[in-house]
Amino acid sequence: MRASLPNAKSQSATRREVKGGAWKIGLMGRSGVIRGTQNRPKKVPISPNKQPATDTLDSPLQLSPYHSFSSLEADTLRTRLLSWYDQSKRDLPWRRLASTECDLDRRAYSVWVSEVMLQQTQVASVIDYYNKWMKKWPTVHDLAAASLEEVNEKWSGLGYYSRGRRLHEGAQKVVEQMGGQMPRTAEDLQKLLPGVGRYTAGAVASISYGQVTGVVDGNVIRVLCRLRCIGADANTPAVTDALWNLANALVDPDRPGDFNQAMMELGATVCMPKKPMCSECPLQNLCHAYRKVELDSASALSKFVNVRADNQPGIISDIEECAAVMSCPLCIPPSNPWDRSMGVANFPRKSAKKASRVEQTVTCVWERCGELGEMEYLLVQRPQTGLLAGMWEFPSRLLEKDHTVKGRECTLCSRLHEVTGREIPVKDLQFAGEVVHIFSHINQTYLVYFLSLSHPESVRIKEEDTEYLNYRWVTMKQFLDSAVSTAMKKIIKMCEGKNLLSSGTDTTRKRKRNVAGTQPSTRKVKMEEKQRSIQSFFKPTPKK
């Protein structure tokens, strides 16, 4: 059973016990404890009878001292990390908003949006999307009132589209079922909001409300694994539990939100996956991985196995290896030994990724001249569940593994008939090329065909089945503003690059220009002839 939160007296006793060195910080946690700060609004206390959002393990893993922190190390880590963060943190819009917004619900909503957008997405890609999103929907009420179509349009191009849909669902739940008030603890955030997991809940609660709870994302995993030489597969339950225990134990009780952001910032900007900048790391002297690299280099130079570099500065504990390395669930497994060439990048270790599924899809960019003289393109809406749910795309169909060119063209014509009710001759299709797009678990190749019809009355959308499927013709501007995936934008860009798209009503002139562009000009031919005559002047006279 999990122990309930201790009262103030027992907390002091616990802290004294830790400072006395009887326990290691890695075995303890402070999650769920709320403490006030001078610069933050009033915190929301958690009942002592209520379970915290994250807590120590029911049967805590007895960490080796090599994989944990002493109280002195933990205190030093907090001081150094926060000092570095105050001087080096990036100026990001969600950080500015979280630090200046006094309304708890607005602040929590803004942090929630940023954390969801940042999942599996780089900061540089998120900034513009975040600014536009918050400008359009500055509060949870504004987002709840939006349509899913509008949400998909704003999310278009950011990837992992289910994230936007879940944000929208969560906002509607907050407004309709919670009176517009965001949940106030990590536990409630995770339990009540769709798509909010342990990490997102901890980030929102610590940054928005000052809840003393740690977070573990990819950056934090990398930092902790290197600091404590945790080399087992980071996806295993033993490693996952150990990392959450360490994160909860290390989080600064006075600045939990800043501490969690500092850990992530360090992993993103200094302790990077492939090219870590150890010389710039504020925690270098606390890092077991860095120490191991130094000792390994010294060992190689001196040709002794157990060389000790005692002259290295720092307060790092006098432990060079885990005592139970052969049986420890956190150490590098013997089957995947230390690679000297990788240095600190030996940590963390992850299991091999499952091979992506390889698929081919045939798709058609169908162009027509609209009633107002502007070129239009046919889009079809995907089902409301599954991959790219509710997004718009060119008429497409997934192909069987074994297919012929004739077979895929017939498949595409069949799909177009489903959409328009019109029989499309295969000879009218023009193969445009292939576009490869990588989803998280699918390696997708689009086999793109182009079809052009000049008169709007020549194509009419079938009226039946509209209850289940949606189709529409859009101009190029409307296409770019629609909820279309990055893959569709790649397809239209390829067609533009091959001069397949028309720019207006006078398609004949456009086509002639394209054809003319493939022929050499008269002036160029004459210049080439002139050049040949000059070159021939310098040719040696043939011998008689």
Coordinates of C-alpha atoms in Angstrom, one line a residue:
M1 CA 0.0 0.0 0.0
R2 CA 1.2 3.5 -0.7
A3 CA 1.9 5.6 2.5
S4 CA -0.2 8.7 3.0
L5 CA 1.6 12.1 2.9
P6 CA 3.4 12.7 6.2
N7 CA 2.5 15.6 8.4
A8 CA 4.9 18.5 9.0
K9 CA 6.6 16.9 12.0
S10 CA 7.2 13.6 10.2
Q11 CA 8.4 15.5 7.1
S12 CA 11.1 17.3 9.2
A13 CA 12.1 14.0 10.7
T14 CA 12.4 12.5 7.2
R15 CA 14.5 15.4 6.0
R16 CA 16.8 15.0 9.1
E17 CA 17.1 11.3 8.4
V18 CA 18.1 12.0 4.8
K19 CA 20.6 14.6 5.7
G20 CA 22.1 12.2 8.2
G21 CA 23.0 10.0 5.3
A22 CA 21.0 7.0 6.4
W23 CA 18.9 7.0 3.2
K24 CA 19.6 7.8 -0.4
I25 CA 17.5 10.4 -2.2
G26 CA 16.9 8.1 -5.1
L27 CA 14.7 5.9 -2.8
M28 CA 12.3 8.7 -1.8
G29 CA 9.8 11.0 -3.4
R30 CA 8.1 14.4 -2.6
S31 CA 5.4 14.4 -5.2
G32 CA 2.0 15.9 -4.3
V33 CA 3.4 18.3 -1.7
I34 CA 2.4 21.9 -2.4
R35 CA 4.5 24.7 -1.0
G36 CA 4.2 28.4 -1.6
T37 CA 6.8 30.8 -3.1
Q38 CA 7.0 34.6 -3.0
N39 CA 6.5 35.1 -6.8
R40 CA 3.7 32.6 -7.3
P41 CA -0.1 32.9 -6.7
K42 CA -1.6 31.1 -3.8
K43 CA -1.2 27.4 -4.1
V44 CA -3.9 24.8 -3.9
P45 CA -3.2 22.4 -1.0
I46 CA -3.7 18.7 -1.3
S47 CA -5.6 17.0 1.5
P48 CA -3.3 14.8 3.5
N49 CA -5.7 11.9 3.0
K50 CA -5.6 12.3 -0.8
Q51 CA -3.2 10.2 -2.8
P52 CA -0.7 12.4 -4.7
A53 CA -0.5 12.4 -8.5
T54 CA 2.8 10.5 -8.4
D55 CA 4.3 8.8 -5.5
T56 CA 7.0 6.3 -4.5
L57 CA 6.6 2.7 -5.6
D58 CA 4.4 0.4 -3.7
S59 CA 7.5 -1.8 -3.3
P60 CA 10.3 0.6 -4.1
L61 CA 13.2 -0.7 -6.1
Q62 CA 16.2 -0.8 -3.8
L63 CA 18.6 1.3 -5.9
S64 CA 22.3 0.7 -5.7
P65 CA 24.0 3.9 -4.3
Y66 CA 25.7 4.1 -7.7
H67 CA 22.3 4.9 -9.3
S68 CA 20.9 7.2 -6.7
F69 CA 21.8 10.6 -5.2
S70 CA 23.0 11.5 -1.7
S71 CA 21.3 14.5 0.0
L72 CA 24.4 16.6 -0.7
E73 CA 24.4 15.7 -4.4
A74 CA 20.7 16.4 -4.7
D75 CA 21.1 19.8 -3.1
T76 CA 24.0 20.7 -5.2
L77 CA 22.2 19.5 -8.4
R78 CA 19.2 21.8 -7.7
T79 CA 21.4 24.8 -7.0
R80 CA 23.6 24.4 -10.0
L81 CA 20.8 23.5 -12.4
L82 CA 18.5 26.4 -11.4
S83 CA 21.3 28.9 -11.5
W84 CA 22.2 27.7 -15.0
Y85 CA 18.6 27.8 -16.1
D86 CA 18.1 31.4 -14.9
Q87 CA 21.0 32.5 -17.0
S88 CA 20.6 30.2 -20.1
K89 CA 16.9 29.4 -20.6
R90 CA 15.4 30.1 -24.0
D91 CA 12.8 32.8 -24.3
L92 CA 9.7 30.8 -25.3
P93 CA 6.1 32.2 -25.7
W94 CA 4.6 29.6 -23.3
R95 CA 7.2 30.4 -20.7
R96 CA 6.4 34.1 -20.9
L97 CA 2.7 33.4 -20.6
A98 CA 3.0 31.0 -17.7
S99 CA 5.2 33.5 -15.7
T100 CA 2.9 36.5 -16.3
E101 CA -0.6 35.1 -16.3
C102 CA -2.3 35.4 -12.9
D103 CA -5.5 33.5 -13.7
L104 CA -4.9 29.9 -12.8
D105 CA -7.2 28.5 -15.5
R106 CA -5.7 30.5 -18.2
R107 CA -2.2 29.6 -17.1
A108 CA -2.9 25.9 -16.9
Y109 CA -4.6 26.0 -20.3
S110 CA -1.7 27.7 -21.9
V111 CA 0.8 25.3 -20.4
W112 CA -1.4 22.3 -21.4
V113 CA -1.5 23.5 -25.0
S114 CA 2.2 23.9 -25.2
E115 CA 3.0 20.5 -23.6
V116 CA 0.7 18.7 -26.0
M117 CA 2.2 20.5 -29.0
L118 CA 5.7 19.7 -27.9
Q119 CA 5.1 16.0 -27.7
Q120 CA 7.2 14.4 -30.4
T121 CA 7.8 17.8 -32.0
Q122 CA 10.7 20.2 -31.9
V123 CA 10.5 23.5 -30.2
A124 CA 11.3 25.5 -33.4
S125 CA 8.3 23.9 -35.2
V126 CA 5.9 24.5 -32.3
I127 CA 6.5 28.3 -31.7
D128 CA 4.5 29.6 -34.7
Y129 CA 1.7 27.1 -34.2
Y130 CA 1.4 27.9 -30.5
N131 CA 1.3 31.7 -31.1
K132 CA -1.5 31.3 -33.8
W133 CA -3.4 28.9 -31.6
M134 CA -3.3 31.1 -28.5
K135 CA -4.3 34.2 -30.6
K136 CA -7.4 32.4 -32.0
W137 CA -8.3 30.5 -28.8
P138 CA -6.8 32.3 -25.7
T139 CA -8.9 30.5 -23.2
V140 CA -10.3 27.0 -22.7
H141 CA -13.8 28.4 -23.3
D142 CA -12.7 29.7 -26.7
L143 CA -11.3 26.3 -27.7
A144 CA -14.4 24.5 -26.5
A145 CA -16.6 26.7 -28.7
A146 CA -14.6 25.9 -31.9
S147 CA -15.5 23.2 -34.3
L148 CA -13.3 20.2 -34.9
E149 CA -12.8 21.3 -38.5
E150 CA -11.3 24.6 -37.3
V151 CA -9.0 22.7 -34.8
N152 CA -7.8 20.4 -37.6
E153 CA -7.1 23.4 -39.8
K154 CA -5.0 25.1 -37.2
W155 CA -3.2 21.8 -36.4
S156 CA -2.5 21.1 -40.1
G157 CA 1.2 20.4 -40.7
L158 CA 2.1 19.8 -37.0
G159 CA 1.6 16.0 -37.2
Y160 CA 0.2 13.5 -34.8
Y161 CA -3.2 15.0 -35.4
S162 CA -5.0 13.1 -32.7
R163 CA -3.3 15.5 -30.2
G164 CA -5.4 18.4 -31.5
R165 CA -8.6 16.4 -31.4
R166 CA -8.0 15.4 -27.8
L167 CA -7.2 19.0 -26.8
H168 CA -10.5 20.0 -28.2
E169 CA -12.3 17.1 -26.5
G170 CA -10.6 18.0 -23.2
A171 CA -11.6 21.7 -23.5
Q172 CA -15.2 20.8 -24.1
K173 CA -15.1 18.5 -21.0
V174 CA -13.6 21.3 -18.9
V175 CA -16.3 23.7 -19.9
E176 CA -19.3 21.4 -20.0
Q177 CA -18.5 19.2 -17.0
M178 CA -16.2 21.2 -14.7
G179 CA -17.6 24.7 -15.0
G180 CA -14.6 25.9 -17.0
Q181 CA -12.1 25.2 -14.2
M182 CA -9.0 23.3 -15.0
P183 CA -8.2 20.3 -12.7
R184 CA -5.9 21.5 -9.9
T185 CA -3.6 18.5 -9.3
A186 CA -1.5 16.2 -11.5
E187 CA -3.7 13.3 -10.4
D188 CA -6.9 15.0 -11.5
L189 CA -5.4 16.2 -14.8
Q190 CA -4.4 12.7 -15.7
K191 CA -7.7 11.2 -14.6
L192 CA -10.1 13.7 -16.1
L193 CA -8.6 15.1 -19.3
P194 CA -8.4 12.9 -22.5
G195 CA -4.9 12.3 -23.8
V196 CA -3.2 13.6 -20.7
G197 CA -0.7 11.1 -19.3
R198 CA 1.6 11.1 -16.4
Y199 CA 4.2 13.4 -17.9
T200 CA 1.8 16.1 -19.2
A201 CA -0.1 16.1 -15.9
G202 CA 3.1 16.6 -13.9
A203 CA 4.3 19.4 -16.2
V204 CA 1.0 21.3 -16.1
A205 CA 0.6 20.9 -12.3
S206 CA 4.2 21.9 -11.4
I207 CA 4.5 24.8 -13.8
S208 CA 0.9 26.2 -13.4
Y209 CA 0.2 25.4 -9.7
G210 CA 3.6 24.8 -8.2
Q211 CA 2.8 21.2 -7.3
V212 CA 6.0 19.5 -6.1
T213 CA 6.1 16.6 -8.6
G214 CA 8.7 15.5 -11.1
V215 CA 8.4 14.9 -14.8
V216 CA 10.0 12.3 -17.1
D217 CA 10.1 12.9 -20.8
G218 CA 12.8 12.0 -23.4
N219 CA 15.1 14.8 -22.3
V220 CA 14.8 14.0 -18.6
I221 CA 15.4 10.3 -19.3
R222 CA 18.7 11.2 -21.1
V223 CA 19.9 13.5 -18.3
L224 CA 19.1 11.1 -15.5
C225 CA 20.5 8.0 -17.2
R226 CA 23.8 9.8 -17.8
L227 CA 24.0 11.3 -14.4
R228 CA 23.6 7.9 -12.7
C229 CA 24.8 5.5 -15.5
I230 CA 21.5 3.8 -16.0
G231 CA 22.2 1.7 -19.1
A232 CA 19.4 -0.8 -19.1
D233 CA 16.6 -0.4 -21.7
A234 CA 14.8 2.8 -20.7
N235 CA 11.4 1.4 -21.7
T236 CA 11.5 -1.5 -19.2
P237 CA 9.3 -1.1 -16.1
A238 CA 12.2 -1.3 -13.7
V239 CA 14.0 1.6 -15.4
T240 CA 10.8 3.6 -15.9
D241 CA 9.9 3.3 -12.2
A242 CA 13.5 4.2 -11.1
L243 CA 13.5 7.3 -13.3
W244 CA 10.2 8.5 -11.9
N245 CA 11.4 8.0 -8.4
L246 CA 14.6 10.0 -9.1
A247 CA 12.6 12.8 -10.7
N248 CA 10.2 13.0 -7.9
A249 CA 13.0 13.0 -5.3
L250 CA 15.1 15.6 -7.0
V251 CA 12.5 18.2 -7.9
D252 CA 13.1 21.5 -6.1
P253 CA 10.4 22.0 -3.4
D254 CA 10.4 25.8 -3.8
R255 CA 10.6 26.0 -7.7
P256 CA 9.2 22.7 -9.0
G257 CA 8.0 24.1 -12.3
D258 CA 11.3 25.9 -13.0
F259 CA 13.3 22.8 -12.0
N260 CA 11.3 20.5 -14.3
Q261 CA 11.7 22.9 -17.2
A262 CA 15.4 23.2 -16.4
M263 CA 15.9 19.4 -16.6
M264 CA 14.2 19.4 -20.0
E265 CA 16.1 22.4 -21.1
L266 CA 19.4 20.8 -20.2
G267 CA 18.5 17.7 -22.2
A268 CA 17.4 19.7 -25.2
T269 CA 20.3 22.1 -25.4
V270 CA 23.3 20.6 -23.7
C271 CA 22.9 16.9 -22.9
M272 CA 21.8 16.1 -26.4
P273 CA 21.4 12.6 -27.9
K274 CA 24.3 12.4 -30.3
K275 CA 26.6 15.4 -29.6
P276 CA 26.4 16.3 -25.9
M277 CA 28.3 19.4 -24.9
C278 CA 29.7 18.1 -21.6
S279 CA 32.1 21.0 -21.3
E280 CA 29.1 23.4 -20.9
C281 CA 27.1 21.2 -18.6
P282 CA 26.5 22.7 -15.1
L283 CA 26.2 19.1 -13.7
Q284 CA 29.4 17.7 -15.2
N285 CA 31.0 16.9 -11.8
L286 CA 27.9 15.1 -10.7
C287 CA 27.7 12.9 -13.8
H288 CA 28.7 9.3 -13.5
A289 CA 28.7 8.8 -17.3
Y290 CA 31.2 11.7 -17.7
R291 CA 33.3 10.2 -14.9
K292 CA 33.2 6.8 -16.6
V293 CA 34.5 8.3 -19.8
E294 CA 37.3 10.1 -18.0
L295 CA 38.3 6.9 -16.2
D296 CA 38.0 4.9 -19.4
S297 CA 40.3 7.3 -21.2
A298 CA 42.8 7.3 -18.3
S299 CA 42.7 3.5 -18.2
A300 CA 43.4 3.3 -21.9
L301 CA 46.4 5.7 -21.6
S302 CA 47.9 4.0 -18.6
K303 CA 47.1 0.4 -19.7
F304 CA 45.7 -0.4 -16.3
V305 CA 42.2 -1.6 -15.8
N306 CA 41.4 -0.1 -12.4
V307 CA 43.0 3.3 -12.6
R308 CA 41.4 5.9 -10.3
A309 CA 41.4 9.6 -11.3
D310 CA 41.4 10.9 -7.8
N311 CA 42.5 14.4 -8.8
Q312 CA 39.2 15.1 -10.6
P313 CA 37.3 18.0 -9.0
G314 CA 33.8 17.8 -7.7
I315 CA 31.6 16.3 -5.0
I316 CA 30.7 13.1 -6.8
S317 CA 30.5 10.1 -4.5
D318 CA 33.5 7.8 -4.3
I319 CA 31.8 5.0 -6.2
E320 CA 33.1 4.0 -9.7
E321 CA 30.9 1.1 -10.5
C322 CA 27.7 -0.5 -9.4
A323 CA 28.4 -3.3 -6.8
A324 CA 25.8 -5.6 -8.4
V325 CA 26.6 -4.8 -12.0
M326 CA 25.9 -8.4 -13.3
S327 CA 22.5 -8.6 -11.7
C328 CA 21.5 -4.9 -11.5
P329 CA 18.3 -4.1 -13.5
L330 CA 19.6 -0.6 -14.2
C331 CA 23.1 -1.3 -15.4
I332 CA 24.2 -1.8 -19.0
P333 CA 23.5 -5.4 -19.8
P334 CA 26.4 -7.7 -20.6
S335 CA 24.7 -8.5 -24.0
N336 CA 25.1 -4.9 -25.0
P337 CA 28.4 -3.7 -23.5
W338 CA 30.0 -0.3 -23.1
D339 CA 31.1 1.2 -26.4
R340 CA 34.1 3.4 -25.8
S341 CA 33.6 5.3 -29.1
M342 CA 30.2 6.6 -28.0
G343 CA 31.3 8.1 -24.7
V344 CA 28.4 9.4 -22.6
A345 CA 26.0 8.7 -25.5
N346 CA 26.1 5.1 -24.3
F347 CA 23.3 6.3 -22.1
P348 CA 20.3 5.9 -22.3
R349 CA 19.8 2.6 -24.0
K350 CA 16.6 1.9 -25.9
S351 CA 15.2 -1.3 -27.4
A352 CA 15.3 -1.5 -31.2
K353 CA 12.4 0.2 -32.9
K354 CA 9.8 -1.9 -34.5
A355 CA 10.2 -1.7 -38.2
S356 CA 7.7 0.7 -39.8
R357 CA 4.9 -0.8 -41.9
V358 CA 5.5 -0.2 -45.6
E359 CA 2.4 0.9 -47.6
Q360 CA 1.6 2.3 -51.0
T361 CA -1.4 4.5 -51.8
V362 CA -2.6 5.6 -55.2
T363 CA -3.9 9.2 -55.2
C364 CA -5.3 11.6 -57.8
V365 CA -4.9 15.4 -58.0
W366 CA -8.0 16.2 -59.9
E367 CA -8.1 19.7 -61.4
R368 CA -11.0 21.6 -62.9
C369 CA -11.9 25.1 -63.9
G370 CA -14.4 26.5 -61.3
E371 CA -17.5 28.5 -62.1
L372 CA -15.7 31.7 -61.2
G373 CA -12.8 30.9 -63.5
E374 CA -10.4 29.8 -60.8
M375 CA -8.8 26.4 -60.8
E376 CA -10.2 24.0 -58.2
Y377 CA -9.1 20.6 -56.7
L378 CA -11.2 17.7 -55.4
L379 CA -10.7 16.8 -51.7
V380 CA -12.2 14.0 -49.8
Q381 CA -12.6 13.9 -46.0
R382 CA -11.1 10.9 -44.2
P383 CA -13.1 8.9 -41.6
Q384 CA -13.5 10.4 -38.1
T385 CA -11.4 7.6 -36.5
G386 CA -8.0 6.1 -37.3
L387 CA -5.0 7.7 -39.0
L388 CA -5.4 11.4 -39.9
A389 CA -9.0 11.2 -38.6
G390 CA -11.2 14.0 -40.1
M391 CA -8.4 15.4 -42.3
W392 CA -8.9 16.2 -46.0
E393 CA -7.0 14.6 -48.8
F394 CA -7.0 14.0 -52.5
P395 CA -9.0 10.9 -53.6
S396 CA -6.9 8.0 -52.5
R397 CA -6.9 4.3 -51.9
L398 CA -4.5 2.0 -50.1
L399 CA -3.1 -0.6 -52.5
E400 CA -2.6 -4.3 -52.0
K401 CA 1.0 -5.4 -51.7
D402 CA 1.1 -7.2 -55.0
H403 CA -0.3 -4.9 -57.7
T404 CA 0.5 -4.0 -61.3
V405 CA 0.5 -0.6 -62.9
K406 CA -2.7 -1.4 -64.7
G407 CA -4.2 -2.7 -61.5
R408 CA -3.5 0.5 -59.5
E409 CA -4.8 2.7 -62.3
C410 CA -8.1 0.7 -62.3
T411 CA -8.2 0.9 -58.5
L412 CA -7.9 4.7 -58.7
C413 CA -10.6 5.0 -61.4
S414 CA -12.9 2.9 -59.3
R415 CA -12.3 5.3 -56.3
L416 CA -13.0 8.3 -58.5
H417 CA -16.2 6.7 -59.7
E418 CA -17.2 6.3 -56.0
V419 CA -16.7 10.0 -55.5
T420 CA -18.2 11.5 -58.6
G421 CA -20.4 8.8 -60.1
R422 CA -18.5 9.3 -63.4
E423 CA -16.5 6.7 -65.3
I424 CA -12.9 7.9 -65.7
P425 CA -11.0 6.3 -68.6
V426 CA -7.5 5.1 -67.6
K427 CA -6.0 6.9 -70.5
D428 CA -7.0 10.3 -69.0
L429 CA -4.8 9.7 -66.0
Q430 CA -1.3 11.2 -66.1
F431 CA 1.3 9.7 -63.8
A432 CA 3.0 12.5 -61.9
G433 CA 5.4 10.7 -59.7
E434 CA 5.9 9.3 -56.2
V435 CA 5.9 11.1 -52.8
V436 CA 7.3 9.4 -49.8
H437 CA 6.0 10.4 -46.3
I438 CA 7.0 8.9 -43.0
F439 CA 4.4 8.6 -40.3
S440 CA 5.4 7.4 -36.8
H441 CA 4.7 3.8 -37.7
I442 CA 4.2 3.8 -41.5
N443 CA 6.5 4.3 -44.4
Q444 CA 4.0 5.6 -46.9
T445 CA 4.6 6.0 -50.7
Y446 CA 1.9 7.9 -52.6
L447 CA 1.7 7.0 -56.3
V448 CA 0.3 10.3 -57.7
Y449 CA -1.8 10.7 -60.8
F450 CA -3.0 14.0 -62.3
L451 CA -6.3 14.5 -64.0
S452 CA -7.5 17.8 -65.6
L453 CA -11.0 18.7 -66.7
S454 CA -11.7 22.2 -68.0
H455 CA -15.4 22.7 -67.4
P456 CA -17.1 22.7 -64.0
E457 CA -20.3 21.1 -65.3
S458 CA -18.3 18.0 -66.4
V459 CA -17.9 16.8 -62.8
R460 CA -20.7 16.6 -60.2
I461 CA -20.3 15.1 -56.8
K462 CA -22.7 12.2 -56.1
E463 CA -25.4 13.2 -53.6
E464 CA -25.8 9.7 -52.1
D465 CA -23.6 8.6 -49.2
T466 CA -23.0 12.3 -48.2
E467 CA -24.2 11.4 -44.7
Y468 CA -21.1 9.3 -44.3
L469 CA -18.5 10.8 -46.6
N470 CA -17.7 14.5 -47.4
Y471 CA -16.2 15.8 -50.6
R472 CA -15.6 19.3 -51.9
W473 CA -13.8 21.4 -54.6
V474 CA -11.4 24.0 -53.3
T475 CA -9.2 26.6 -54.8
M476 CA -5.4 26.6 -54.1
K477 CA -5.8 29.1 -51.3
Q478 CA -8.6 27.1 -49.8
F479 CA -6.5 24.0 -50.1
L480 CA -3.6 25.6 -48.1
D481 CA -6.0 26.8 -45.4
S482 CA -7.8 23.4 -45.1
A483 CA -7.1 20.7 -42.6
V484 CA -4.8 18.8 -44.9
S485 CA -1.7 16.7 -43.9
T486 CA 1.9 17.5 -44.8
A487 CA 1.8 14.6 -47.2
M488 CA -0.9 16.3 -49.3
K489 CA 1.1 19.5 -49.3
K490 CA 4.1 17.5 -50.6
I491 CA 1.9 16.1 -53.4
I492 CA 0.6 19.5 -54.6
K493 CA 4.1 20.9 -54.4
M494 CA 5.4 18.1 -56.6
C495 CA 2.7 18.7 -59.2
E496 CA 3.6 22.4 -59.2
G497 CA 7.2 21.6 -59.7
K498 CA 6.3 19.5 -62.8
N499 CA 4.2 22.4 -64.2
L500 CA 1.0 20.2 -64.1
L501 CA -1.2 22.7 -62.4
S502 CA -3.0 25.5 -64.2
S503 CA -3.0 29.0 -62.8
G504 CA -6.3 30.3 -64.2
T505 CA -9.0 30.0 -66.8
D506 CA -6.7 30.2 -69.9
T507 CA -5.4 26.6 -69.5
T508 CA -4.5 26.4 -73.2
R509 CA -2.0 29.2 -72.9
K510 CA -0.5 27.7 -69.8
R511 CA -0.1 24.3 -71.4
K512 CA 1.5 26.0 -74.5
R513 CA 3.9 27.8 -72.3
N514 CA 4.8 24.6 -70.6
V515 CA 5.4 22.9 -73.9
A516 CA 7.3 25.8 -75.2
G517 CA 9.5 25.7 -72.1
T518 CA 10.7 22.3 -73.2
Q519 CA 11.8 23.4 -76.6
P520 CA 15.1 25.4 -77.1
S521 CA 14.5 29.0 -78.3
T522 CA 15.5 30.1 -81.8
R523 CA 18.0 32.5 -80.4
K524 CA 19.7 29.7 -78.4
V525 CA 19.9 27.5 -81.5
K526 CA 21.5 30.3 -83.5
M527 CA 24.0 31.0 -80.7
E528 CA 24.9 27.3 -80.6
E529 CA 25.4 27.3 -84.4
K530 CA 27.6 30.4 -84.1
Q531 CA 29.6 28.8 -81.4
R532 CA 30.2 25.7 -83.4
S533 CA 31.5 27.8 -86.3
I534 CA 34.0 29.6 -84.1
Q535 CA 35.1 26.3 -82.6
S536 CA 35.6 24.8 -86.0
F537 CA 37.9 27.7 -86.9
F538 CA 40.4 26.4 -84.3
K539 CA 40.2 22.8 -85.5
P540 CA 43.5 21.6 -87.0
T541 CA 43.5 21.3 -90.8
P542 CA 43.1 17.6 -91.8
K543 CA 46.1 16.1 -93.4
K544 CA 45.9 15.3 -97.0

